[in-house]
Short mmCIF file of C-alpha atoms in Angstrom, two decimals:
data_model
loop_
_atom_site.label_atom_id
_atom_site.label_comp_id
_atom_site.label_asym_id
_atom_site.label_seq_id
_atom_site.Cartn_x
_atom_site.Cartn_y
_atom_site.Cartn_z
CA MET X 8 -177.80 50.47 28.93
CA ASP X 9 -180.12 49.92 25.96
CA GLU X 10 -179.65 46.32 25.69
CA ALA X 11 -180.57 45.80 29.28
CA GLU X 12 -183.69 47.60 28.92
CA GLN X 13 -184.76 44.94 26.29
CA VAL X 14 -185.28 42.64 28.92
CA GLN X 15 -185.91 44.18 31.77
CA ASP X 16 -188.35 46.73 32.99
CA GLY X 17 -187.72 48.21 36.25
CA ASN X 18 -188.73 44.99 38.15
CA GLY X 19 -185.59 42.81 36.58
CA VAL X 20 -185.86 40.25 34.59
CA THR X 21 -188.89 37.60 35.16
CA ILE X 22 -189.11 33.90 35.07
CA LEU X 23 -191.73 35.02 32.19
CA ASP X 24 -188.82 37.08 29.97
CA LEU X 25 -186.82 33.26 30.45
CA PHE X 26 -189.96 31.57 28.90
CA ASN X 27 -190.50 33.71 26.05
CA ALA X 28 -187.16 33.92 25.25
CA VAL X 29 -186.57 29.78 25.46
CA ARG X 30 -189.51 29.83 23.56
CA LYS X 31 -188.48 32.43 20.31
CA HIS X 32 -185.25 30.46 20.41
CA VAL X 33 -185.85 26.84 20.78
CA ILE X 34 -183.51 25.27 18.62
CA THR X 35 -180.87 27.33 20.15
CA ALA X 36 -181.80 26.14 23.35
CA VAL X 37 -182.03 22.66 22.20
CA VAL X 38 -178.81 22.17 20.16
CA THR X 39 -176.99 23.51 23.11
CA LEU X 40 -178.72 20.74 25.27
CA VAL X 41 -177.71 18.32 22.53
CA ILE X 42 -173.60 19.71 22.44
CA VAL X 43 -173.55 19.58 26.21
CA MET X 44 -175.07 15.96 26.35
CA VAL X 45 -172.86 14.81 23.45
CA ALA X 46 -169.51 16.29 24.96
CA ILE X 47 -171.09 14.66 28.58
CA CYS X 48 -171.02 11.09 26.87
CA ALA X 49 -167.79 11.60 24.95
CA TYR X 50 -165.87 12.49 28.21
CA THR X 51 -168.02 9.76 30.03
CA PHE X 52 -167.74 6.62 27.61
CA THR X 53 -164.10 7.39 26.37
CA ARG X 54 -162.57 7.25 29.24
CA THR X 55 -161.05 4.08 31.34
CA PRO X 56 -163.10 2.63 34.02
CA GLN X 57 -161.16 3.67 37.55
CA TYR X 58 -161.90 0.71 39.98
CA THR X 59 -161.23 1.99 44.03
CA ALA X 60 -160.40 -0.18 46.86
CA THR X 61 -159.98 0.58 49.85
CA SER X 62 -158.13 -0.51 53.45
CA GLU X 63 -158.38 0.92 56.80
CA LEU X 64 -155.92 0.84 59.76
CA LEU X 65 -156.31 1.98 63.31
CA ALA X 66 -154.10 4.03 65.39
CA THR X 67 -153.35 3.26 69.16
CA TYR X 68 -150.94 4.69 71.74
CA ARG X 69 -148.14 2.34 73.10
CA SER X 70 -147.62 3.75 76.26
CA SER X 71 -144.15 3.22 78.17
CA ALA X 72 -145.90 1.87 81.52
CA ALA X 73 -147.79 -0.79 79.48
CA ALA X 74 -144.61 -1.93 77.50
CA SER X 75 -143.04 -2.75 81.08
CA GLY X 76 -146.28 -4.57 82.30
CA ALA X 77 -147.38 -1.40 84.63
CA SER X 78 -151.11 -0.18 84.26
CA SER X 79 -151.67 3.24 82.66
CA ASN X 80 -152.61 6.37 84.56
CA ALA X 81 -155.67 8.57 83.16
CA GLY X 82 -153.09 11.25 82.66
CA GLU X 83 -150.80 9.04 80.33
CA LEU X 84 -153.87 7.59 78.06
CA SER X 85 -155.18 11.49 77.90
CA SER X 86 -151.74 12.67 76.46
CA GLY X 87 -151.53 9.76 73.99
CA ALA X 88 -154.74 10.65 72.63
CA ASN X 89 -153.49 13.65 72.10
CA TYR X 90 -150.05 13.16 70.90
CA ILE X 91 -152.16 10.54 68.25
CA ASN X 92 -154.11 13.13 67.25
CA SER X 93 -151.25 15.08 66.23
CA GLN X 94 -149.34 12.57 64.48
CA ILE X 95 -152.32 11.10 62.36
CA GLN X 96 -152.51 14.41 60.59
CA THR X 97 -149.27 13.77 59.30
CA TYR X 98 -150.05 10.29 57.85
CA PRO X 99 -152.26 11.21 54.75
CA GLN X 100 -148.55 12.60 53.44
CA LEU X 101 -146.47 10.47 54.41
CA VAL X 102 -148.71 7.39 52.66
CA LYS X 103 -147.23 9.42 49.47
CA THR X 104 -143.62 9.51 50.33
CA GLU X 105 -141.24 7.12 48.60
CA SER X 106 -140.02 5.32 51.96
CA VAL X 107 -143.75 4.01 52.14
CA LEU X 108 -144.60 3.09 48.19
CA GLN X 109 -141.33 2.42 46.95
CA PRO X 110 -141.55 -0.96 49.31
CA VAL X 111 -144.78 -1.27 47.41
CA ILE X 112 -143.49 -0.70 43.99
CA ASP X 113 -140.96 -3.17 44.78
CA ASP X 114 -143.32 -6.09 46.43
CA LEU X 115 -145.36 -6.16 43.83
CA GLY X 116 -143.42 -5.92 41.04
CA LEU X 117 -145.17 -2.10 39.84
CA ASP X 118 -143.63 -0.76 36.25
CA THR X 119 -144.23 2.66 37.60
CA THR X 120 -142.80 5.30 39.78
CA VAL X 121 -143.14 6.80 43.06
CA LYS X 122 -144.64 10.15 41.30
CA GLU X 123 -147.20 8.19 39.54
CA LEU X 124 -148.42 5.46 42.25
CA ALA X 125 -148.50 8.51 44.43
CA ALA X 126 -150.97 10.04 42.04
CA SER X 127 -153.22 6.67 42.35
CA VAL X 128 -153.33 6.72 45.95
CA THR X 129 -155.04 8.95 48.65
CA ALA X 130 -155.34 8.82 52.53
CA SER X 131 -157.55 10.48 54.86
CA ASN X 132 -158.57 10.59 58.72
CA PRO X 133 -162.16 10.62 59.21
CA ASP X 134 -163.03 13.25 61.67
CA GLY X 135 -163.19 12.67 65.05
CA THR X 136 -161.52 8.87 64.81
CA MET X 137 -158.18 7.29 65.06
CA LEU X 138 -158.84 5.59 61.57
CA VAL X 139 -156.81 5.88 58.71
CA ASP X 140 -158.48 5.23 55.47
CA ILE X 141 -156.34 4.52 52.50
CA SER X 142 -157.92 4.10 48.60
CA VAL X 143 -156.15 3.21 45.76
CA ASN X 144 -157.59 4.08 41.82
CA ASN X 145 -156.71 1.23 39.19
CA PRO X 146 -157.71 0.22 36.16
CA ASP X 147 -157.52 -2.97 37.59
CA PRO X 148 -159.82 -3.68 40.27
CA LYS X 149 -157.41 -6.46 41.89
CA GLN X 150 -154.29 -4.54 40.97
CA ALA X 151 -156.11 -2.20 43.17
CA SER X 152 -156.95 -4.04 46.09
CA SER X 153 -153.22 -5.34 46.27
CA ILE X 154 -151.83 -1.88 46.11
CA ALA X 155 -154.45 -0.53 49.19
CA ASN X 156 -153.26 -3.56 50.98
CA SER X 157 -149.43 -2.97 50.43
CA VAL X 158 -149.37 0.63 50.94
CA ALA X 159 -151.35 -0.13 54.25
CA GLU X 160 -148.72 -2.54 55.92
CA ASN X 161 -145.86 -0.62 54.76
CA LEU X 162 -147.20 2.79 56.56
CA ARG X 163 -148.13 0.66 59.34
CA LYS X 164 -143.98 -0.79 59.17
CA GLN X 165 -142.94 2.99 58.88
CA VAL X 166 -144.99 4.60 61.83
CA THR X 167 -144.55 1.42 64.08
CA SER X 168 -141.03 0.16 63.41
CA THR X 169 -138.38 0.65 66.32
CA ILE X 170 -135.40 2.79 65.32
CA TYR X 171 -132.31 3.37 67.56
CA SER X 172 -130.62 6.06 68.80
CA ASP X 173 -126.67 7.50 68.16
CA GLU X 174 -126.28 5.63 72.08
CA GLY X 175 -127.58 2.15 70.42
CA ASP X 176 -130.42 2.76 72.69
CA LYS X 177 -134.03 1.18 71.58
CA ILE X 178 -136.60 3.56 70.71
CA ILE X 179 -140.00 1.89 70.74
CA SER X 180 -142.92 3.69 68.39
CA PRO X 181 -145.63 5.09 71.06
CA VAL X 182 -147.83 4.86 67.92
CA ASN X 183 -149.17 1.23 67.12
CA LEU X 184 -150.98 0.97 63.51
CA THR X 185 -153.15 -2.01 63.00
CA VAL X 186 -154.69 -3.19 60.14
CA VAL X 187 -158.45 -3.28 60.57
CA GLN X 188 -159.87 -3.53 57.25
CA GLN X 189 -158.27 -5.83 54.52
CA ALA X 190 -159.00 -4.20 50.63
CA TYR X 191 -160.94 -6.68 48.65
CA ALA X 192 -160.91 -6.15 44.81
CA PRO X 193 -164.14 -3.62 43.78
CA ALA X 194 -166.99 -5.32 41.67
CA SER X 195 -168.06 -2.15 39.80
CA PRO X 196 -166.17 0.75 38.80
CA SER X 197 -166.31 4.09 40.97
CA SER X 198 -165.32 6.27 37.73
CA PRO X 199 -166.81 7.21 35.19
CA ASN X 200 -170.53 7.57 37.18
CA VAL X 201 -172.41 7.07 33.96
CA LYS X 202 -175.80 8.11 35.59
CA LEU X 203 -174.28 11.08 37.49
CA ASN X 204 -172.66 12.10 34.49
CA LEU X 205 -175.36 11.91 32.56
CA ALA X 206 -178.10 13.81 34.91
CA ALA X 207 -175.33 16.64 35.82
CA GLY X 208 -174.78 17.10 31.82
CA LEU X 209 -178.79 17.13 31.31
CA ALA X 210 -178.70 19.68 34.25
CA VAL X 211 -176.24 21.64 32.82
CA GLY X 212 -177.49 21.74 29.50
CA VAL X 213 -180.69 22.87 30.22
CA ILE X 214 -179.82 25.48 32.34
CA LEU X 215 -177.23 26.29 29.69
CA GLY X 216 -179.54 26.24 26.97
CA ILE X 217 -181.93 28.89 28.76
CA VAL X 218 -179.07 30.89 29.16
CA VAL X 219 -177.74 31.00 25.62
CA ALA X 220 -181.36 31.59 24.34
CA PHE X 221 -181.95 34.28 26.78
CA ILE X 222 -178.58 35.89 25.81
CA LYS X 223 -179.71 35.46 22.04
CA ASP X 224 -182.37 37.25 22.93
CA LEU X 225 -181.01 40.00 24.74
CA LEU X 226 -178.58 40.67 21.69
CA ASP X 227 -181.52 40.33 19.37
CA THR X 228 -182.13 44.17 18.15
CA ARG X 229 -185.14 43.24 16.36
CA VAL X 230 -189.19 42.11 16.90
CA ARG X 231 -189.08 38.20 15.75
CA ARG X 232 -192.71 37.46 17.33
CA ASP X 233 -195.58 38.74 18.32
CA SER X 234 -194.97 38.58 21.79
CA ASP X 235 -192.29 40.89 21.12
CA VAL X 236 -194.68 43.93 20.28
CA THR X 237 -197.30 42.96 22.44
CA THR X 238 -194.38 43.03 25.37
CA VAL X 239 -194.14 47.01 24.57
CA ILE X 240 -197.55 47.98 23.10
CA ASP X 241 -200.75 47.17 25.07
CA ALA X 242 -202.55 46.37 22.14
CA PRO X 243 -204.04 43.68 20.65
CA VAL X 244 -202.32 42.25 17.15
CA LEU X 245 -205.56 42.48 14.57
CA GLY X 246 -203.88 40.42 11.56
CA SER X 247 -200.39 39.41 10.12
CA LEU X 248 -199.14 39.81 6.92
CA SER X 249 -196.81 37.19 5.67
CA ARG X 250 -193.75 37.98 3.92
CA ASN X 251 -194.39 37.01 -0.01
CA GLU X 252 -193.86 38.40 -3.24
CA ALA X 253 -197.49 38.73 -3.74
CA TYR X 254 -197.56 42.36 -2.19
CA VAL X 255 -195.17 43.54 -4.17
CA GLY X 256 -196.24 45.11 -7.37
CA THR X 257 -198.52 48.07 -8.66
CA SER X 258 -201.69 46.38 -7.56
CA PRO X 259 -203.17 44.90 -3.90
CA VAL X 260 -203.47 41.16 -3.54
CA ILE X 261 -206.84 41.72 -3.25
CA ILE X 262 -207.36 42.82 -7.00
CA SER X 263 -203.88 40.62 -8.27
CA ARG X 264 -204.90 37.33 -6.54
CA PRO X 265 -208.56 37.82 -4.81
CA ALA X 266 -208.34 33.95 -4.67
CA SER X 267 -204.90 33.92 -2.70
CA ARG X 268 -203.61 33.28 1.40
CA GLU X 269 -202.15 36.60 1.19
CA ALA X 270 -205.62 38.43 0.24
CA GLU X 271 -207.50 36.07 2.80
CA GLU X 272 -204.78 37.62 5.42
CA ILE X 273 -206.10 41.33 4.46
CA ARG X 274 -209.05 40.35 4.48
CA ARG X 275 -209.12 38.96 7.83
CA LEU X 276 -207.55 41.75 9.35
CA ARG X 277 -210.18 44.21 7.31
CA THR X 278 -212.72 42.36 9.28
CA ASN X 279 -210.78 42.64 12.80
CA VAL X 280 -210.31 46.06 12.87
CA MET X 281 -214.07 46.59 11.84
CA PHE X 282 -215.12 44.66 15.14
CA VAL X 283 -212.13 47.04 17.35
CA LEU X 284 -213.22 50.69 15.62
CA PRO X 285 -215.53 52.09 18.66
CA ASP X 286 -218.45 53.83 17.83
CA GLU X 287 -217.21 57.80 18.37
CA PRO X 288 -216.64 60.79 16.13
CA LEU X 289 -213.50 60.34 13.81
CA SER X 290 -212.86 56.20 14.78
CA ASN X 291 -213.91 55.41 10.92
CA VAL X 292 -210.71 57.24 10.64
CA ILE X 293 -207.53 55.13 10.64
CA VAL X 294 -204.13 56.55 11.15
CA VAL X 295 -201.35 54.07 10.27
CA THR X 296 -197.78 54.42 11.20
CA SER X 297 -194.59 52.31 12.38
CA ALA X 298 -191.97 52.61 14.88
CA GLY X 299 -189.31 52.89 11.75
CA PRO X 300 -188.93 52.43 7.81
CA SER X 301 -189.41 49.81 5.84
CA GLU X 302 -191.99 47.77 8.06
CA GLY X 303 -194.67 47.74 5.26
CA LYS X 304 -197.01 50.28 6.58
CA THR X 305 -198.00 51.64 3.14
CA THR X 306 -197.94 47.87 1.50
CA LEU X 307 -200.39 47.01 4.68
CA SER X 308 -202.79 50.71 3.93
CA VAL X 309 -203.22 50.22 0.41
CA ASN X 310 -204.40 46.45 1.13
CA LEU X 311 -206.20 47.17 4.04
CA ALA X 312 -208.39 50.57 2.34
CA THR X 313 -208.95 48.28 -1.11
CA ALA X 314 -210.36 45.05 1.28
CA PHE X 315 -212.79 47.86 2.91
CA ALA X 316 -213.75 49.02 -0.91
CA GLU X 317 -214.18 45.31 -1.77
CA ASN X 318 -216.49 44.84 0.76
CA GLY X 319 -218.93 47.62 -0.24
CA SER X 320 -217.98 50.42 1.73
CA LYS X 321 -216.78 53.88 1.04
CA VAL X 322 -213.16 54.25 1.05
CA LEU X 323 -210.43 56.93 1.05
CA LEU X 324 -206.99 55.78 1.31
CA ILE X 325 -205.03 59.51 1.59
CA ASP X 326 -200.83 59.38 1.64
CA ALA X 327 -200.10 61.68 4.68
CA ASP X 328 -196.16 60.56 4.38
CA VAL X 329 -195.66 63.59 2.26
CA ARG X 330 -191.50 63.48 3.06
CA ASN X 331 -191.29 60.10 1.21
CA PRO X 332 -194.79 59.49 -0.71
CA SER X 333 -195.53 55.79 -1.71
CA VAL X 334 -198.93 55.16 -1.77
CA SER X 335 -199.02 56.61 -5.39
CA LYS X 336 -196.00 54.10 -6.29
CA ALA X 337 -198.07 51.11 -4.88
CA LEU X 338 -200.93 51.66 -7.31
CA GLY X 339 -198.90 52.57 -9.85
CA ILE X 340 -201.00 56.13 -10.16
CA GLU X 341 -200.10 59.37 -10.86
CA GLY X 342 -198.82 61.27 -7.70
CA ALA X 343 -197.44 64.47 -8.85
CA VAL X 344 -201.06 66.51 -7.10
CA GLY X 345 -202.02 65.83 -4.09
CA LEU X 346 -202.64 66.23 -0.46
CA THR X 347 -200.30 69.37 0.28
CA HIS X 348 -202.15 70.85 -2.80
CA LEU X 349 -205.60 70.80 -1.63
CA ILE X 350 -204.76 71.64 1.91
CA THR X 351 -203.06 75.07 0.39
CA ASN X 352 -206.46 75.31 -1.93
CA ARG X 353 -204.14 75.42 -4.83
CA VAL X 354 -206.42 72.59 -6.27
CA SER X 355 -209.78 71.23 -5.40
CA SER X 356 -211.12 67.92 -4.27
CA HIS X 357 -212.25 66.87 -7.53
CA ASP X 358 -208.42 67.33 -9.15
CA ALA X 359 -206.57 66.17 -6.24
CA ILE X 360 -208.62 62.75 -5.34
CA GLN X 361 -208.32 59.94 -7.65
CA ARG X 362 -210.93 56.76 -8.33
CA TYR X 363 -209.06 53.59 -8.37
CA TRP X 364 -210.47 50.10 -9.29
CA LYS X 365 -213.66 50.77 -7.89
CA PRO X 366 -216.01 53.93 -7.52
CA ASN X 367 -216.19 53.62 -4.13
CA PHE X 368 -212.57 53.47 -3.52
CA HIS X 369 -210.71 57.25 -3.83
CA VAL X 370 -206.86 57.84 -3.07
CA LEU X 371 -205.74 61.06 -2.42
CA PRO X 372 -201.58 61.23 -3.09
CA ALA X 373 -199.11 63.08 -1.12
CA GLY X 374 -198.59 65.59 -3.94
CA LYS X 375 -195.30 67.56 -3.81
CA GLN X 376 -193.36 68.77 -0.77
CA THR X 377 -193.93 72.67 -0.44
CA MET X 378 -193.40 73.78 3.02
CA ASN X 379 -192.51 72.10 6.23
CA PRO X 380 -194.62 68.52 6.54
CA SER X 381 -195.18 69.15 9.90
CA ILE X 382 -196.67 72.79 9.60
CA LEU X 383 -198.46 71.66 7.11
CA LEU X 384 -200.03 68.29 8.58
CA ASN X 385 -200.44 69.95 11.91
CA SER X 386 -202.63 72.93 10.22
CA ARG X 387 -206.12 73.78 10.39
CA ALA X 388 -206.76 72.74 7.41
CA MET X 389 -205.65 69.32 7.59
CA LYS X 390 -207.84 69.02 10.74
CA ALA X 391 -210.89 70.37 9.13
CA LEU X 392 -210.30 67.84 5.91
CA VAL X 393 -209.99 65.14 8.19
CA GLU X 394 -213.14 66.20 9.90
CA GLN X 395 -214.71 66.43 6.79
CA VAL X 396 -213.88 63.14 5.11
CA SER X 397 -214.83 61.48 8.00
CA GLY X 398 -218.49 62.40 6.89
CA ALA X 399 -218.04 61.67 4.06
CA TYR X 400 -216.93 57.98 3.78
CA ASP X 401 -217.07 54.86 5.57
CA TYR X 402 -213.46 54.50 6.25
CA VAL X 403 -210.68 56.91 6.01
CA ILE X 404 -206.90 55.29 5.87
CA ILE X 405 -204.20 57.70 6.50
CA ASP X 406 -200.73 56.52 5.82
CA THR X 407 -198.30 58.56 7.43
CA ALA X 408 -194.56 59.09 8.30
CA PRO X 409 -192.92 56.27 10.64
CA MET X 410 -192.23 57.75 14.47
CA GLN X 411 -188.80 57.55 14.20
CA VAL X 412 -189.25 60.35 11.07
CA ALA X 413 -191.81 62.34 12.59
CA ASN X 414 -194.76 62.19 14.95
CA ASP X 415 -197.43 62.95 12.54
CA ALA X 416 -199.52 59.70 13.49
CA ALA X 417 -199.55 60.90 16.65
CA VAL X 418 -201.02 64.27 16.42
CA PHE X 419 -203.31 62.78 13.82
CA ALA X 420 -204.66 60.35 16.45
CA LYS X 421 -204.59 62.90 19.46
CA GLU X 422 -207.41 64.58 17.42
CA GLY X 423 -209.53 61.58 17.47
CA PRO X 424 -208.54 59.14 14.48
CA GLU X 425 -207.86 55.69 15.77
CA LEU X 426 -204.04 54.41 15.19
CA LEU X 427 -203.32 51.34 13.88
CA LEU X 428 -199.50 50.43 14.44
CA VAL X 429 -197.33 47.58 11.92
CA ALA X 430 -194.71 46.05 12.90
CA GLY X 431 -191.89 44.38 10.37
CA LEU X 432 -190.98 41.13 12.35
CA GLY X 433 -187.43 41.06 11.71
CA VAL X 434 -187.17 44.46 10.60
CA THR X 435 -188.29 46.83 13.50
CA GLU X 436 -185.69 47.47 15.79
CA LYS X 437 -186.67 47.25 19.72
CA LYS X 438 -185.29 50.17 20.73
CA LEU X 439 -187.35 52.63 18.11
CA LEU X 440 -190.58 50.41 19.22
CA ARG X 441 -189.90 51.08 22.90
CA GLN X 442 -189.10 54.77 21.92
CA THR X 443 -192.50 54.84 20.17
CA GLY X 444 -194.66 52.96 22.89
CA ARG X 445 -193.24 55.70 25.71
CA GLU X 446 -194.68 58.64 23.27
CA LEU X 447 -197.78 57.21 22.73
CA SER X 448 -197.95 56.52 26.10
CA THR X 449 -197.20 60.00 26.95
CA LEU X 450 -199.51 61.66 24.97
CA SER X 451 -202.10 59.50 26.35
CA ILE X 452 -202.56 57.44 22.70
CA ASP X 453 -204.01 53.43 23.05
CA PRO X 454 -203.65 52.04 19.18
CA VAL X 455 -206.59 50.33 18.26
CA GLY X 456 -204.46 47.43 17.55
CA LEU X 457 -201.15 45.91 15.90
CA ALA X 458 -200.63 44.40 12.30
CA MET X 459 -197.72 42.47 11.79
CA ASN X 460 -196.02 42.17 9.00
CA TYR X 461 -193.19 40.29 6.95
CA GLY X 462 -194.46 36.80 8.96
CA GLU X 463 -193.12 33.30 8.24
CA THR X 464 -195.87 31.68 5.20
CA GLU X 465 -197.11 28.39 6.96
CA LYS X 466 -197.12 25.48 4.81
CA PRO X 467 -200.54 24.12 3.63
CA GLN X 468 -201.13 20.78 5.08
CA LYS X 469 -201.92 18.31 2.70
CA GLY X 470 -205.67 16.75 2.96
CA GLY X 471 -206.29 20.16 4.73
CA TYR X 472 -210.40 21.41 4.73
CA TYR X 473 -209.54 24.24 2.61
CA TYR X 474 -206.63 24.96 -0.36
CA TYR X 475 -205.88 28.18 -2.34
CA GLY X 476 -204.64 28.56 -5.39
CA ASP X 477 -204.00 31.01 -7.89
CA GLU X 478 -205.08 29.82 -11.51
CA SER X 479 -204.18 32.40 -14.40
CA ASP X 480 -206.21 35.52 -15.28
CA ASP X 481 -208.02 34.07 -18.01
CA ASN X 482 -209.59 31.92 -15.23
CA GLY X 483 -210.57 34.95 -12.76
CA ARG X 484 -208.12 33.07 -10.21
CA LYS X 485 -210.69 31.55 -8.30
CA ARG X 486 -210.88 30.48 -5.26
CA GLN X 487 -210.64 26.55 -5.18
CA ILE X 488 -211.92 24.91 -2.16
CA GLN X 489 -211.68 21.11 -1.06
CA HIS X 490 -213.88 19.02 0.88
CA LYS X 491 -213.05 16.08 3.06
CA LYS X 492 -215.11 13.31 2.60
CA SER X 493 -215.86 12.22 6.23
CA GLU X 494 -215.91 8.30 7.11
CA LYS X 495 -219.62 8.16 7.23
CA MET X 496 -220.00 9.20 3.17
CA LYS X 497 -217.23 6.98 2.58
CA LYS X 498 -219.45 3.82 4.08
CA ASP X 499 -222.39 5.24 2.23
#
């Protein structure tokens, strides 16, 4: 049921779902198509060409009156037609019998058996006619026509032959078979039909590719693209962070690698967040959370706060994930004293809040857990602290526990701060993301935006207008900018 919910939301699977599945797993779809086409081509071009030759016979009724020279009446003709209709239905089976095929083998000197020959011979009676069509498949077109003509002739003999009764009376068959169309050697093979097989293979390959891509997407329990998240959470994607070792360490990338592509990713996210924040009380407080653990929310919180501080804003970074404090580790600072001590009035803000990197960048670590975290973070003291720091700082970044662990982020956001949801591509579980989306919807909380983590790093294009390089620390890790020269400048 849970897997089905990944692609169904009450209205069933839509064309857009299929399109998104194919787009995400386009390589799988293409590989499936190629495999099908290769199999069809192998089947088509390795088969021995078969030629089909067809002869045709007409069945008529030979009345006793006509045999004696008298004219036939209407009743006799009608009964004769009914007789032929009943008899002609047996001819397709009669064609495959030994009495018809053994003379064919003997006449043409074929090196085969009756059973093998019967497999290549087919007979049919077109609806509403007195015709019998005999078709023969054979790798040799001349052989096919010879066998078809011989089978037709021997069937005619078998049906129209005169037999004698035990008393010696001569019995003439009332059915007369006449060959009305000789079989001729076909000019082109009837099978394999190359065009038809390739067209069918292409159609089957496309359909199967879509099905395989859809099944793969259905069974994939993790988000892989931005669209996987935006279909569940109705919020804009404000930025994406690539999967890079630059984010690992005890220093934000804007400090350690200010000229890197990763630093620009953070700056872009900062700018987009600034634009979408509403002009409302507490809207400068940004609560950062994720659906589950290990999605990079703390890394993003630390780097985003650094980006705001770099821009000259007065920033406070609060580690409210008191169950698993990570901010102090990410910044390489002391975290023994912090939020838990400040809320319980055991220390002053001067002792709990630390300055980091710049005078306008302050950090409030989580501190040691001394009581139930939910009670602590839902206390009046915590709400009063948020209101106080929102007025004292330009931006307040609160790193909270994942929604799977606790709904602290939802509690904060319900009081006015804005919620920024982090999703780790290849990490976030779709099931947890849907649960988070339902919980936020129930609480009427609309995230201000989404931040994607662990995206694939784009390869720099040669000859691009800009390129980024990390020089040594001695050179200050300067940004290097390379301008293309236009054709006009070259001419000048």
